[in-house]
Amino acid sequence: MSTMARKKTFAVIGLGRFGTSVLNELIELDNEVLAIDINDERVNEVSNIASHSIICDTTDEDALVNIGIKNIDHVVVAIGDNVQASILTSLILKELNVEEITVKAQNDYHERVLKKIGITDIIHPEQDMGKRIARRISSRFISDTLELSKKYSLVELKATDKIINKKLIELNLRNKLGINIVALKRNDDILIPEADDYIKENDIIIIVGSNFSIEKFEKYLIS
Ligand code: ATP
């Protein structure tokens, strides 16, 4: 009996800017990806990149079954403007028992309907990117941020004089401010720091904490 794991397969439905970007990255990461769109021009544009590309109206259940969607492990629904098509496609995928489904939501109403039909991985790329950029440009130190939940974030910050040439143990940020330094970026390398390691000039520190703690930490960096 073979114990070799089969490679996970993906499909991207809707080849607008977002869907195409997901497709490109999945391919870059060496995955097998089926690209699907109702529009033949969009399908042609990605035919050289995708592992397979198919013209299909994904609101047609028979058509979806015929292209073998049931053999796909993870389907990304990136139909944007046509909310109705996105909802119907998601419903069919759910009924066909596709294991993992990620859907791009266009608005609140769209998200609510998706939740009702049992979609759990709902994404809002525009809002998320907007928040991320706003946080980066409104802070003197934050160079990137990733929301982990409503309350917690992972943030990259530039080290300031306040913490440069200090040991992590000496800074005691976890106890003092509820901040965990999970990694340091130093000259393009990522280091997982030990308690005895020093923060150096030009380090970018990667921290995890509540948004409240992170705000306090930002103030601490210039205090
Ligand atoms: P983005 O912001 O990602 O660029 P966009 O405006 O380019 O979005 P939309 O036109 O909203 O993207 O939709 C993405 C794609 O979904 C389009 O290429 C469209 O042809 C495709 N699409 C719409 N309805 C269906 C459907 N029923 N079946 C398959 N694909 C569809």
mmCIF file with all atom_site columns, C-alpha atoms in Angstrom, residues 26-186:
data_model
loop_
_atom_site.group_PDB
_atom_site.id
_atom_site.type_symbol
_atom_site.label_atom_id
_atom_site.label_alt_id
_atom_site.label_comp_id
_atom_site.label_asym_id
_atom_site.label_entity_id
_atom_site.label_seq_id
_atom_site.pdbx_PDB_ins_code
_atom_site.Cartn_x
_atom_site.Cartn_y
_atom_site.Cartn_z
_atom_site.occupancy
_atom_site.B_iso_or_equiv
_atom_site.pdbx_formal_charge
_atom_site.auth_seq_id
_atom_site.auth_comp_id
_atom_site.auth_asym_id
_atom_site.auth_atom_id
_atom_site.pdbx_PDB_model_num
ATOM 1   C CA . LEU A 1 26  ? -0.509  29.205 -6.423  1.00 0.00 ? 26  LEU A CA 1
ATOM 2   C CA . ILE A 1 27  ? 1.370   28.266 -9.602  1.00 0.00 ? 27  ILE A CA 1
ATOM 3   C CA . GLU A 1 28  ? 4.485   30.049 -8.356  1.00 0.00 ? 28  GLU A CA 1
ATOM 4   C CA . LEU A 1 29  ? 4.207   27.927 -5.205  1.00 0.00 ? 29  LEU A CA 1
ATOM 5   C CA . ASP A 1 30  ? 4.268   24.852 -7.415  1.00 0.00 ? 30  ASP A CA 1
ATOM 6   C CA . ASN A 1 31  ? 0.620   23.814 -7.182  1.00 0.00 ? 31  ASN A CA 1
ATOM 7   C CA . GLU A 1 32  ? -1.694  22.201 -9.675  1.00 0.00 ? 32  GLU A CA 1
ATOM 8   C CA . VAL A 1 33  ? -4.353  24.800 -10.497 1.00 0.00 ? 33  VAL A CA 1
ATOM 9   C CA . LEU A 1 34  ? -7.432  24.676 -12.699 1.00 0.00 ? 34  LEU A CA 1
ATOM 10  C CA . ALA A 1 35  ? -8.491  28.144 -13.933 1.00 0.00 ? 35  ALA A CA 1
ATOM 11  C CA . ILE A 1 36  ? -12.170 28.699 -14.707 1.00 0.00 ? 36  ILE A CA 1
ATOM 12  C CA . ASP A 1 37  ? -14.129 31.630 -16.129 1.00 0.00 ? 37  ASP A CA 1
ATOM 13  C CA . ILE A 1 38  ? -17.304 32.155 -18.131 1.00 0.00 ? 38  ILE A CA 1
ATOM 14  C CA . ASN A 1 39  ? -15.428 34.592 -20.372 1.00 0.00 ? 39  ASN A CA 1
ATOM 15  C CA . ASP A 1 40  ? -13.287 32.965 -23.086 1.00 0.00 ? 40  ASP A CA 1
ATOM 16  C CA . GLU A 1 41  ? -10.871 35.913 -23.319 1.00 0.00 ? 41  GLU A CA 1
ATOM 17  C CA . ARG A 1 42  ? -10.103 35.729 -19.607 1.00 0.00 ? 42  ARG A CA 1
ATOM 18  C CA . VAL A 1 43  ? -9.513  31.981 -19.912 1.00 0.00 ? 43  VAL A CA 1
ATOM 19  C CA . ASN A 1 44  ? -7.228  32.459 -22.930 1.00 0.00 ? 44  ASN A CA 1
ATOM 20  C CA . GLU A 1 45  ? -5.182  35.043 -21.073 1.00 0.00 ? 45  GLU A CA 1
ATOM 21  C CA . VAL A 1 46  ? -4.198  32.538 -18.372 1.00 0.00 ? 46  VAL A CA 1
ATOM 22  C CA . SER A 1 47  ? -3.976  29.403 -20.498 1.00 0.00 ? 47  SER A CA 1
ATOM 23  C CA . ASN A 1 48  ? -0.167  29.570 -20.545 1.00 0.00 ? 48  ASN A CA 1
ATOM 24  C CA . ILE A 1 49  ? 0.101   29.953 -16.789 1.00 0.00 ? 49  ILE A CA 1
ATOM 25  C CA . ALA A 1 50  ? -2.582  27.626 -15.374 1.00 0.00 ? 50  ALA A CA 1
ATOM 26  C CA . SER A 1 51  ? -2.140  23.854 -15.257 1.00 0.00 ? 51  SER A CA 1
ATOM 27  C CA . HIS A 1 52  ? -5.530  23.600 -17.015 1.00 0.00 ? 52  HIS A CA 1
ATOM 28  C CA . SER A 1 53  ? -7.974  26.316 -18.052 1.00 0.00 ? 53  SER A CA 1
ATOM 29  C CA . ILE A 1 54  ? -11.643 25.903 -18.869 1.00 0.00 ? 54  ILE A CA 1
ATOM 30  C CA . ILE A 1 55  ? -14.514 28.126 -20.025 1.00 0.00 ? 55  ILE A CA 1
ATOM 31  C CA . CYS A 1 56  ? -17.476 27.344 -17.804 1.00 0.00 ? 56  CYS A CA 1
ATOM 32  C CA . ASP A 1 57  ? -20.522 29.024 -16.291 1.00 0.00 ? 57  ASP A CA 1
ATOM 33  C CA . THR A 1 58  ? -20.096 27.820 -12.746 1.00 0.00 ? 58  THR A CA 1
ATOM 34  C CA . THR A 1 59  ? -23.738 28.511 -11.878 1.00 0.00 ? 59  THR A CA 1
ATOM 35  C CA . ASP A 1 60  ? -24.525 25.471 -14.035 1.00 0.00 ? 60  ASP A CA 1
ATOM 36  C CA . GLU A 1 61  ? -24.188 22.456 -11.755 1.00 0.00 ? 61  GLU A CA 1
ATOM 37  C CA . ASP A 1 62  ? -23.919 19.876 -14.558 1.00 0.00 ? 62  ASP A CA 1
ATOM 38  C CA . ALA A 1 63  ? -21.194 21.883 -16.263 1.00 0.00 ? 63  ALA A CA 1
ATOM 39  C CA . LEU A 1 64  ? -19.243 22.071 -13.001 1.00 0.00 ? 64  LEU A CA 1
ATOM 40  C CA . VAL A 1 65  ? -19.552 18.329 -12.434 1.00 0.00 ? 65  VAL A CA 1
ATOM 41  C CA . ASN A 1 66  ? -18.481 17.661 -16.025 1.00 0.00 ? 66  ASN A CA 1
ATOM 42  C CA . ILE A 1 67  ? -15.240 19.583 -15.675 1.00 0.00 ? 67  ILE A CA 1
ATOM 43  C CA . GLY A 1 68  ? -14.397 17.406 -12.654 1.00 0.00 ? 68  GLY A CA 1
ATOM 44  C CA . ILE A 1 69  ? -14.754 19.950 -9.888  1.00 0.00 ? 69  ILE A CA 1
ATOM 45  C CA . LYS A 1 70  ? -15.352 17.117 -7.425  1.00 0.00 ? 70  LYS A CA 1
ATOM 46  C CA . ASN A 1 71  ? -11.705 16.070 -7.850  1.00 0.00 ? 71  ASN A CA 1
ATOM 47  C CA . ILE A 1 72  ? -10.497 19.456 -6.648  1.00 0.00 ? 72  ILE A CA 1
ATOM 48  C CA . ASP A 1 73  ? -9.506  19.789 -2.995  1.00 0.00 ? 73  ASP A CA 1
ATOM 49  C CA . HIS A 1 74  ? -9.686  23.560 -2.658  1.00 0.00 ? 74  HIS A CA 1
ATOM 50  C CA . VAL A 1 75  ? -11.768 25.927 -4.779  1.00 0.00 ? 75  VAL A CA 1
ATOM 51  C CA . VAL A 1 76  ? -11.389 29.715 -4.647  1.00 0.00 ? 76  VAL A CA 1
ATOM 52  C CA . VAL A 1 77  ? -14.461 31.643 -5.805  1.00 0.00 ? 77  VAL A CA 1
ATOM 53  C CA . ALA A 1 78  ? -13.218 35.016 -7.040  1.00 0.00 ? 78  ALA A CA 1
ATOM 54  C CA . ILE A 1 79  ? -16.324 36.168 -8.886  1.00 0.00 ? 79  ILE A CA 1
ATOM 55  C CA . GLY A 1 80  ? -16.608 39.776 -7.813  1.00 0.00 ? 80  GLY A CA 1
ATOM 56  C CA . ASP A 1 81  ? -19.326 41.975 -9.245  1.00 0.00 ? 81  ASP A CA 1
ATOM 57  C CA . ASN A 1 82  ? -21.862 39.288 -10.000 1.00 0.00 ? 82  ASN A CA 1
ATOM 58  C CA . VAL A 1 83  ? -22.838 38.510 -6.407  1.00 0.00 ? 83  VAL A CA 1
ATOM 59  C CA . GLN A 1 84  ? -25.639 36.230 -7.462  1.00 0.00 ? 84  GLN A CA 1
ATOM 60  C CA . ALA A 1 85  ? -23.284 34.071 -9.551  1.00 0.00 ? 85  ALA A CA 1
ATOM 61  C CA . SER A 1 86  ? -20.832 33.936 -6.656  1.00 0.00 ? 86  SER A CA 1
ATOM 62  C CA . ILE A 1 87  ? -23.536 32.781 -4.225  1.00 0.00 ? 87  ILE A CA 1
ATOM 63  C CA . LEU A 1 88  ? -24.977 30.190 -6.578  1.00 0.00 ? 88  LEU A CA 1
ATOM 64  C CA . THR A 1 89  ? -21.516 28.840 -7.423  1.00 0.00 ? 89  THR A CA 1
ATOM 65  C CA . SER A 1 90  ? -20.640 28.597 -3.729  1.00 0.00 ? 90  SER A CA 1
ATOM 66  C CA . LEU A 1 91  ? -23.911 26.805 -2.970  1.00 0.00 ? 91  LEU A CA 1
ATOM 67  C CA . ILE A 1 92  ? -23.292 24.242 -5.707  1.00 0.00 ? 92  ILE A CA 1
ATOM 68  C CA . LEU A 1 93  ? -19.708 23.654 -4.520  1.00 0.00 ? 93  LEU A CA 1
ATOM 69  C CA . LYS A 1 94  ? -21.018 23.129 -1.000  1.00 0.00 ? 94  LYS A CA 1
ATOM 70  C CA . GLU A 1 95  ? -23.664 20.686 -2.205  1.00 0.00 ? 95  GLU A CA 1
ATOM 71  C CA . LEU A 1 96  ? -21.063 18.786 -4.230  1.00 0.00 ? 96  LEU A CA 1
ATOM 72  C CA . ASN A 1 97  ? -19.079 18.436 -0.989  1.00 0.00 ? 97  ASN A CA 1
ATOM 73  C CA . VAL A 1 98  ? -15.969 20.207 -2.212  1.00 0.00 ? 98  VAL A CA 1
ATOM 74  C CA . GLU A 1 99  ? -13.724 19.963 0.805   1.00 0.00 ? 99  GLU A CA 1
ATOM 75  C CA . GLU A 1 100 ? -12.299 23.480 1.034   1.00 0.00 ? 100 GLU A CA 1
ATOM 76  C CA . ILE A 1 101 ? -13.978 26.572 -0.362  1.00 0.00 ? 101 ILE A CA 1
ATOM 77  C CA . THR A 1 102 ? -12.686 30.136 -0.122  1.00 0.00 ? 102 THR A CA 1
ATOM 78  C CA . VAL A 1 103 ? -14.970 32.913 -1.339  1.00 0.00 ? 103 VAL A CA 1
ATOM 79  C CA . LYS A 1 104 ? -14.238 36.561 -1.987  1.00 0.00 ? 104 LYS A CA 1
ATOM 80  C CA . ALA A 1 105 ? -17.109 38.644 -0.567  1.00 0.00 ? 105 ALA A CA 1
ATOM 81  C CA . GLN A 1 106 ? -18.092 41.848 -2.292  1.00 0.00 ? 106 GLN A CA 1
ATOM 82  C CA . ASN A 1 107 ? -20.131 43.398 0.524   1.00 0.00 ? 107 ASN A CA 1
ATOM 83  C CA . ASP A 1 108 ? -21.870 42.718 3.831   1.00 0.00 ? 108 ASP A CA 1
ATOM 84  C CA . TYR A 1 109 ? -24.999 41.264 2.329   1.00 0.00 ? 109 TYR A CA 1
ATOM 85  C CA . HIS A 1 110 ? -22.915 38.897 0.237   1.00 0.00 ? 110 HIS A CA 1
ATOM 86  C CA . GLU A 1 111 ? -20.970 37.756 3.296   1.00 0.00 ? 111 GLU A CA 1
ATOM 87  C CA . ARG A 1 112 ? -24.154 37.138 5.289   1.00 0.00 ? 112 ARG A CA 1
ATOM 88  C CA . VAL A 1 113 ? -25.607 34.910 2.591   1.00 0.00 ? 113 VAL A CA 1
ATOM 89  C CA . LEU A 1 114 ? -22.319 33.019 2.241   1.00 0.00 ? 114 LEU A CA 1
ATOM 90  C CA . LYS A 1 115 ? -22.285 32.350 5.983   1.00 0.00 ? 115 LYS A CA 1
ATOM 91  C CA . LYS A 1 116 ? -25.864 31.094 5.837   1.00 0.00 ? 116 LYS A CA 1
ATOM 92  C CA . ILE A 1 117 ? -24.978 28.499 3.204   1.00 0.00 ? 117 ILE A CA 1
ATOM 93  C CA . GLY A 1 118 ? -22.087 27.273 5.318   1.00 0.00 ? 118 GLY A CA 1
ATOM 94  C CA . ILE A 1 119 ? -19.051 28.971 3.769   1.00 0.00 ? 119 ILE A CA 1
ATOM 95  C CA . THR A 1 120 ? -16.545 29.576 6.544   1.00 0.00 ? 120 THR A CA 1
ATOM 96  C CA . ASP A 1 121 ? -13.546 30.937 4.664   1.00 0.00 ? 121 ASP A CA 1
ATOM 97  C CA . ILE A 1 122 ? -14.782 34.317 3.462   1.00 0.00 ? 122 ILE A CA 1
ATOM 98  C CA . ILE A 1 123 ? -12.253 36.940 2.450   1.00 0.00 ? 123 ILE A CA 1
ATOM 99  C CA . HIS A 1 124 ? -12.340 40.697 1.821   1.00 0.00 ? 124 HIS A CA 1
ATOM 100 C CA . PRO A 1 125 ? -9.102  41.467 0.013   1.00 0.00 ? 125 PRO A CA 1
ATOM 101 C CA . GLU A 1 126 ? -9.806  45.150 -0.630  1.00 0.00 ? 126 GLU A CA 1
ATOM 102 C CA . GLN A 1 127 ? -10.773 45.939 2.969   1.00 0.00 ? 127 GLN A CA 1
ATOM 103 C CA . ASP A 1 128 ? -7.907  43.883 4.397   1.00 0.00 ? 128 ASP A CA 1
ATOM 104 C CA . MET A 1 129 ? -5.375  45.551 2.139   1.00 0.00 ? 129 MET A CA 1
ATOM 105 C CA . GLY A 1 130 ? -6.868  48.977 2.924   1.00 0.00 ? 130 GLY A CA 1
ATOM 106 C CA . LYS A 1 131 ? -6.497  48.395 6.664   1.00 0.00 ? 131 LYS A CA 1
ATOM 107 C CA . ARG A 1 132 ? -2.985  47.085 6.241   1.00 0.00 ? 132 ARG A CA 1
ATOM 108 C CA . ILE A 1 133 ? -1.846  50.053 4.210   1.00 0.00 ? 133 ILE A CA 1
ATOM 109 C CA . ALA A 1 134 ? -3.553  52.565 6.525   1.00 0.00 ? 134 ALA A CA 1
ATOM 110 C CA . ARG A 1 135 ? -1.749  51.082 9.530   1.00 0.00 ? 135 ARG A CA 1
ATOM 111 C CA . ARG A 1 136 ? 1.577   51.121 7.741   1.00 0.00 ? 136 ARG A CA 1
ATOM 112 C CA . ILE A 1 137 ? 1.357   54.735 6.594   1.00 0.00 ? 137 ILE A CA 1
ATOM 113 C CA . SER A 1 138 ? -0.130  56.078 9.827   1.00 0.00 ? 138 SER A CA 1
ATOM 114 C CA . SER A 1 139 ? 2.632   54.632 11.993  1.00 0.00 ? 139 SER A CA 1
ATOM 115 C CA . ARG A 1 140 ? 6.218   55.797 12.067  1.00 0.00 ? 140 ARG A CA 1
ATOM 116 C CA . PHE A 1 141 ? 7.498   52.276 12.740  1.00 0.00 ? 141 PHE A CA 1
ATOM 117 C CA . ILE A 1 142 ? 5.125   49.680 11.351  1.00 0.00 ? 142 ILE A CA 1
ATOM 118 C CA . SER A 1 143 ? 6.326   48.291 8.026   1.00 0.00 ? 143 SER A CA 1
ATOM 119 C CA . ASP A 1 144 ? 3.664   45.594 7.674   1.00 0.00 ? 144 ASP A CA 1
ATOM 120 C CA . THR A 1 145 ? 0.770   44.112 9.559   1.00 0.00 ? 145 THR A CA 1
ATOM 121 C CA . LEU A 1 146 ? -1.332  40.985 9.413   1.00 0.00 ? 146 LEU A CA 1
ATOM 122 C CA . GLU A 1 147 ? -4.628  40.728 11.250  1.00 0.00 ? 147 GLU A CA 1
ATOM 123 C CA . LEU A 1 148 ? -4.780  37.395 13.109  1.00 0.00 ? 148 LEU A CA 1
ATOM 124 C CA . SER A 1 149 ? -8.230  38.005 14.578  1.00 0.00 ? 149 SER A CA 1
ATOM 125 C CA . LYS A 1 150 ? -10.351 41.028 15.436  1.00 0.00 ? 150 LYS A CA 1
ATOM 126 C CA . LYS A 1 151 ? -8.140  41.635 18.485  1.00 0.00 ? 151 LYS A CA 1
ATOM 127 C CA . TYR A 1 152 ? -4.707  40.255 17.627  1.00 0.00 ? 152 TYR A CA 1
ATOM 128 C CA . SER A 1 153 ? -2.201  41.177 14.949  1.00 0.00 ? 153 SER A CA 1
ATOM 129 C CA . LEU A 1 154 ? 1.243   40.237 13.757  1.00 0.00 ? 154 LEU A CA 1
ATOM 130 C CA . VAL A 1 155 ? 3.218   43.373 13.041  1.00 0.00 ? 155 VAL A CA 1
ATOM 131 C CA . GLU A 1 156 ? 6.635   44.221 11.629  1.00 0.00 ? 156 GLU A CA 1
ATOM 132 C CA . LEU A 1 157 ? 8.282   47.250 13.247  1.00 0.00 ? 157 LEU A CA 1
ATOM 133 C CA . LYS A 1 158 ? 11.567  49.033 12.890  1.00 0.00 ? 158 LYS A CA 1
ATOM 134 C CA . ALA A 1 159 ? 13.713  48.811 16.012  1.00 0.00 ? 159 ALA A CA 1
ATOM 135 C CA . THR A 1 160 ? 14.304  52.161 17.719  1.00 0.00 ? 160 THR A CA 1
ATOM 136 C CA . ASP A 1 161 ? 17.061  53.342 20.081  1.00 0.00 ? 161 ASP A CA 1
ATOM 137 C CA . LYS A 1 162 ? 14.798  52.432 22.963  1.00 0.00 ? 162 LYS A CA 1
ATOM 138 C CA . ILE A 1 163 ? 15.369  48.719 22.308  1.00 0.00 ? 163 ILE A CA 1
ATOM 139 C CA . ILE A 1 164 ? 18.562  48.601 20.181  1.00 0.00 ? 164 ILE A CA 1
ATOM 140 C CA . ASN A 1 165 ? 21.509  46.895 21.939  1.00 0.00 ? 165 ASN A CA 1
ATOM 141 C CA . LYS A 1 166 ? 19.214  45.417 24.571  1.00 0.00 ? 166 LYS A CA 1
ATOM 142 C CA . LYS A 1 167 ? 18.656  41.747 25.278  1.00 0.00 ? 167 LYS A CA 1
ATOM 143 C CA . LEU A 1 168 ? 15.166  40.362 24.867  1.00 0.00 ? 168 LEU A CA 1
ATOM 144 C CA . ILE A 1 169 ? 15.176  39.128 28.447  1.00 0.00 ? 169 ILE A CA 1
ATOM 145 C CA . GLU A 1 170 ? 16.137  42.572 29.653  1.00 0.00 ? 170 GLU A CA 1
ATOM 146 C CA . LEU A 1 171 ? 13.332  44.216 27.678  1.00 0.00 ? 171 LEU A CA 1
ATOM 147 C CA . ASN A 1 172 ? 10.831  41.802 29.231  1.00 0.00 ? 172 ASN A CA 1
ATOM 148 C CA . LEU A 1 173 ? 8.161   42.922 26.771  1.00 0.00 ? 173 LEU A CA 1
ATOM 149 C CA . ARG A 1 174 ? 5.910   39.943 27.317  1.00 0.00 ? 174 ARG A CA 1
ATOM 150 C CA . ASN A 1 175 ? 5.420   40.729 30.985  1.00 0.00 ? 175 ASN A CA 1
ATOM 151 C CA . LYS A 1 176 ? 5.581   44.486 30.680  1.00 0.00 ? 176 LYS A CA 1
ATOM 152 C CA . LEU A 1 177 ? 3.371   45.056 27.623  1.00 0.00 ? 177 LEU A CA 1
ATOM 153 C CA . GLY A 1 178 ? 1.932   41.689 26.550  1.00 0.00 ? 178 GLY A CA 1
ATOM 154 C CA . ILE A 1 179 ? 4.073   41.706 23.389  1.00 0.00 ? 179 ILE A CA 1
ATOM 155 C CA . ASN A 1 180 ? 5.824   38.621 21.976  1.00 0.00 ? 180 ASN A CA 1
ATOM 156 C CA . ILE A 1 181 ? 8.803   39.079 19.667  1.00 0.00 ? 181 ILE A CA 1
ATOM 157 C CA . VAL A 1 182 ? 8.512   36.056 17.400  1.00 0.00 ? 182 VAL A CA 1
ATOM 158 C CA . ALA A 1 183 ? 11.269  36.840 14.893  1.00 0.00 ? 183 ALA A CA 1
ATOM 159 C CA . LEU A 1 184 ? 13.856  39.389 13.804  1.00 0.00 ? 184 LEU A CA 1
ATOM 160 C CA . LYS A 1 185 ? 14.576  40.397 10.234  1.00 0.00 ? 185 LYS A CA 1
ATOM 161 C CA . ARG A 1 186 ? 18.271  41.177 9.914   1.00 0.00 ? 186 ARG A CA 1
#
